Amino acid sequence: MEPTPALADRQQFDQVLGNLFLNARDASPLAHGAPAIRIDVRDTGIGMDDATRQQIFEPFFTTKGVGKGTGLGLAVVLGAIQQDHGMIEAHSALGRGTTFSVFWPLAEAVRQRCPGLPVLFVSGYTDDIIALHGFVREGVALLEKPFSPSVLARKVRGIVDARSARGA
Amino acid sequence: MFSRRQMIRPVAVQVNALIEDSLCHYRRLIGEGIRLEFAA
């Protein structure tokens, strides 16, 4: 059976949907094709229904027993991710488990948005290999793992001082 | 002024078909970074 038709002007219909889509895009922190790192945390546990899923990021909401959960874990997670301009999604099926997907914007993307921001790349690869892949450019600070606290402190001091010297 | 206004012509439309026809257009509009899913 054909669905019931609606009464609408085609151009206005396009305008309405187009504007709603653009609003949705602008409300998405990682929109505009910003590249991101994605981390999925998946369990095959009890899962949750939609009503529960919609409340999980609220402070003090917990399904764990009294004295077992603080209700703060996911609120803290959401706060941290939002401060990094990232995003988190939760997908769940009752009885089948839950998947949390976290999206962090790439440091490269953040640098483009905030050119003055000091960035220190940390990697387990040697800088030779990274340079080979065209990732490290002139003026990009790189810290190779493993490193000691004092080496980290020196690197951070170095890029912060360099930034102050530029008058940023 | 009023002559510049577009004529509104409301007609009976199949909304699902209309959206399906324009999906490509909407996807271009919002860019590649966003997945647009259409559930009819």
Short mmCIF file of C-alpha atoms in Angstrom, two decimals:
data_model
loop_
_atom_site.label_atom_id
_atom_site.label_comp_id
_atom_site.label_asym_id
_atom_site.label_seq_id
_atom_site.Cartn_x
_atom_site.Cartn_y
_atom_site.Cartn_z
CA MET A 1 0.00 0.00 0.00
CA GLU A 2 1.26 3.46 -0.87
CA PRO A 3 1.95 5.62 2.19
CA THR A 4 -0.48 8.48 2.74
CA PRO A 5 0.70 11.56 0.82
CA ALA A 6 1.43 14.85 2.53
CA LEU A 7 0.48 18.29 1.26
CA ALA A 8 3.66 20.28 0.70
CA ASP A 9 5.40 22.68 -1.64
CA ARG A 10 8.44 20.85 -3.01
CA GLN A 11 10.83 23.77 -2.73
CA GLN A 12 9.74 24.56 0.77
CA PHE A 13 10.04 20.92 1.68
CA ASP A 14 13.66 20.93 0.47
CA GLN A 15 14.32 24.17 2.34
CA VAL A 16 12.96 22.79 5.58
CA LEU A 17 14.93 19.56 5.45
CA GLY A 18 18.07 21.24 4.13
CA ASN A 19 18.12 23.73 6.98
CA LEU A 20 17.48 21.06 9.58
CA PHE A 21 20.36 18.98 8.18
CA LEU A 22 22.69 21.98 8.23
CA ASN A 23 21.73 22.70 11.83
CA ALA A 24 22.45 19.09 12.73
CA ARG A 25 25.82 19.35 11.01
CA ASP A 26 26.71 22.56 12.83
CA ALA A 27 25.71 21.02 16.15
CA SER A 28 28.16 18.15 15.62
CA PRO A 29 31.53 18.93 17.15
CA LEU A 30 33.37 16.68 14.73
CA ALA A 31 31.49 17.77 11.67
CA HIS A 32 32.95 19.35 8.57
CA GLY A 33 34.96 16.23 7.86
CA ALA A 34 37.36 16.79 10.76
CA PRO A 35 39.47 13.66 11.05
CA ALA A 36 39.18 11.87 14.36
CA ILE A 37 40.51 8.95 16.30
CA ARG A 38 37.80 6.48 17.15
CA ILE A 39 37.92 4.10 20.07
CA ASP A 40 35.21 1.50 20.56
CA VAL A 41 34.69 -0.14 23.93
CA ARG A 42 32.37 -3.10 23.42
CA ASP A 43 30.96 -5.58 25.88
CA THR A 44 28.69 -8.56 25.41
CA GLY A 45 26.94 -8.03 28.71
CA ILE A 46 23.37 -7.34 29.73
CA GLY A 47 22.93 -4.22 27.58
CA MET A 48 20.29 -1.61 28.31
CA ASP A 49 17.01 -0.31 26.99
CA ASP A 50 16.56 3.08 25.34
CA ALA A 51 15.16 4.73 28.46
CA THR A 52 18.29 3.77 30.38
CA ARG A 53 20.62 4.67 27.52
CA GLN A 54 19.22 8.19 27.41
CA GLN A 55 20.11 8.78 31.06
CA ILE A 56 23.55 7.21 31.36
CA PHE A 57 25.48 10.45 31.04
CA GLU A 58 23.46 12.20 33.74
CA PRO A 59 25.40 12.73 36.95
CA PHE A 60 24.36 10.33 39.73
CA PHE A 61 22.39 8.10 37.40
CA THR A 62 23.34 4.49 38.06
CA THR A 63 21.84 1.06 37.58
CA LYS A 64 24.33 -0.52 39.91
CA GLY A 65 23.25 -1.32 43.44
CA VAL A 66 23.45 1.07 46.38
CA GLY A 67 27.07 1.49 47.41
CA LYS A 68 28.30 -0.04 44.14
CA GLY A 69 28.11 2.78 41.64
CA THR A 70 28.57 6.52 42.09
CA GLY A 71 26.67 7.45 38.94
CA LEU A 72 29.56 9.71 38.06
CA GLY A 73 31.69 7.56 35.75
CA LEU A 74 30.02 8.37 32.45
CA ALA A 75 29.30 11.96 33.47
CA VAL A 76 33.03 12.40 33.95
CA VAL A 77 33.71 10.67 30.64
CA LEU A 78 31.31 12.96 28.79
CA GLY A 79 32.75 16.07 30.43
CA ALA A 80 36.30 15.11 29.50
CA ILE A 81 35.40 14.34 25.90
CA GLN A 82 33.43 17.53 25.46
CA GLN A 83 36.33 19.58 26.76
CA ASP A 84 38.47 18.04 24.04
CA HIS A 85 35.78 18.85 21.45
CA GLY A 86 35.21 15.18 20.92
CA MET A 87 32.12 13.08 20.87
CA ILE A 88 30.79 9.89 22.44
CA GLU A 89 28.05 7.56 21.27
CA ALA A 90 26.45 4.63 23.03
CA HIS A 91 24.78 1.78 21.19
CA SER A 92 23.13 -0.97 23.14
CA ALA A 93 20.89 -3.98 22.69
CA LEU A 94 19.19 -5.47 25.71
CA GLY A 95 20.75 -8.81 26.51
CA ARG A 96 23.41 -8.46 23.82
CA GLY A 97 25.74 -5.78 25.14
CA THR A 98 26.78 -2.19 24.72
CA THR A 99 29.28 -0.33 22.59
CA PHE A 100 30.67 3.07 23.43
CA SER A 101 32.36 4.90 20.57
CA VAL A 102 34.59 7.80 21.47
CA PHE A 103 35.79 10.25 18.84
CA TRP A 104 38.74 12.52 19.48
CA PRO A 105 39.73 15.15 16.96
CA LEU A 106 43.22 14.60 15.58
CA ALA A 107 45.87 16.95 16.89
CA GLU A 108 46.47 18.01 13.28
CA ALA A 109 42.86 19.14 12.99
CA VAL A 110 43.04 21.02 16.28
CA ARG A 111 46.23 22.74 15.08
CA GLN A 112 44.47 23.94 11.97
CA ARG A 113 41.63 25.34 14.05
CA CYS A 114 43.91 26.91 16.68
CA PRO A 115 47.24 27.60 14.93
CA GLY A 116 48.87 29.03 18.08
CA LEU A 117 48.22 25.92 20.16
CA PRO A 118 51.43 24.18 21.21
CA VAL A 119 51.28 20.49 20.29
CA LEU A 120 53.61 17.72 21.34
CA PHE A 121 53.28 14.45 19.45
CA VAL A 122 54.09 11.36 21.46
CA SER A 123 54.92 8.19 19.58
CA GLY A 124 56.46 4.79 20.02
CA TYR A 125 58.01 5.09 16.56
CA THR A 126 61.36 6.73 16.04
CA ASP A 127 61.19 10.14 14.43
CA ASP A 128 62.93 8.72 11.35
CA ILE A 129 60.01 6.47 10.59
CA ILE A 130 57.47 9.18 11.30
CA ALA A 131 59.36 11.68 9.13
CA LEU A 132 59.35 9.06 6.39
CA HIS A 133 55.56 9.14 6.44
CA GLY A 134 55.54 12.90 6.18
CA PHE A 135 53.96 13.41 9.55
CA VAL A 136 56.61 15.45 11.30
CA ARG A 137 57.37 18.78 9.74
CA GLU A 138 59.68 21.58 10.67
CA GLY A 139 58.79 23.00 14.06
CA VAL A 140 56.69 20.04 15.17
CA ALA A 141 57.72 18.72 18.57
CA LEU A 142 57.96 14.97 18.92
CA LEU A 143 58.53 12.91 22.02
CA GLU A 144 59.64 9.34 21.50
CA LYS A 145 58.55 6.62 23.84
CA PRO A 146 59.74 5.52 26.27
CA PHE A 147 60.45 8.78 28.05
CA SER A 148 61.10 9.86 31.61
CA PRO A 149 59.13 12.56 33.45
CA SER A 150 62.07 14.94 33.24
CA VAL A 151 62.37 14.51 29.45
CA LEU A 152 58.61 15.16 29.13
CA ALA A 153 58.92 18.25 31.32
CA ARG A 154 61.84 19.57 29.21
CA LYS A 155 59.93 19.04 25.96
CA VAL A 156 56.81 20.76 27.28
CA ARG A 157 58.90 23.63 28.65
CA GLY A 158 60.59 23.90 25.27
CA ILE A 159 57.43 24.26 23.19
CA VAL A 160 55.75 26.58 25.70
CA ASP A 161 58.82 28.84 25.78
CA ALA A 162 59.04 28.81 21.99
CA ARG A 163 55.44 29.90 21.87
CA SER A 164 56.00 32.75 24.36
CA ALA A 165 59.04 33.85 22.33
CA ARG A 166 56.77 34.17 19.28
CA GLY A 167 54.59 36.44 21.39
CA ALA A 168 51.57 34.17 21.07
CA MET B 1 7.84 43.33 -3.38
CA PHE B 2 5.06 40.83 -3.41
CA SER B 3 5.74 40.04 -7.03
CA ARG B 4 9.21 38.83 -6.03
CA ARG B 5 7.78 36.33 -3.65
CA GLN B 6 7.88 32.77 -4.80
CA MET B 7 4.65 31.10 -5.61
CA ILE B 8 3.91 28.39 -3.12
CA ARG B 9 2.29 25.40 -4.72
CA PRO B 10 1.39 22.79 -2.14
CA VAL B 11 0.73 19.48 -3.82
CA ALA B 12 0.20 15.95 -2.59
CA VAL B 13 3.64 14.38 -2.22
CA GLN B 14 4.98 11.02 -1.16
CA VAL B 15 7.35 12.22 1.53
CA ASN B 16 9.50 9.07 1.56
CA ALA B 17 10.02 9.18 -2.18
CA LEU B 18 10.77 12.89 -2.05
CA ILE B 19 13.47 12.40 0.57
CA GLU B 20 14.95 9.43 -1.28
CA ASP B 21 15.19 11.51 -4.43
CA SER B 22 17.06 14.23 -2.57
CA LEU B 23 19.33 12.04 -0.40
CA CYS B 24 22.35 12.61 -2.65
CA HIS B 25 21.75 16.33 -2.50
CA TYR B 26 21.44 16.32 1.29
CA ARG B 27 24.61 14.25 1.67
CA ARG B 28 26.55 16.74 -0.43
CA LEU B 29 25.07 19.54 1.63
CA ILE B 30 26.26 18.27 5.00
CA GLY B 31 29.61 16.97 3.79
CA GLU B 32 31.44 13.67 3.87
CA GLY B 33 32.22 13.80 7.57
CA ILE B 34 28.65 13.03 8.55
CA ARG B 35 26.71 9.87 7.87
CA LEU B 36 23.12 10.49 6.87
CA GLU B 37 20.82 7.54 7.37
CA PHE B 38 17.32 7.44 5.98
CA ALA B 39 14.82 5.08 7.58
CA ALA B 40 11.59 5.07 5.57
#
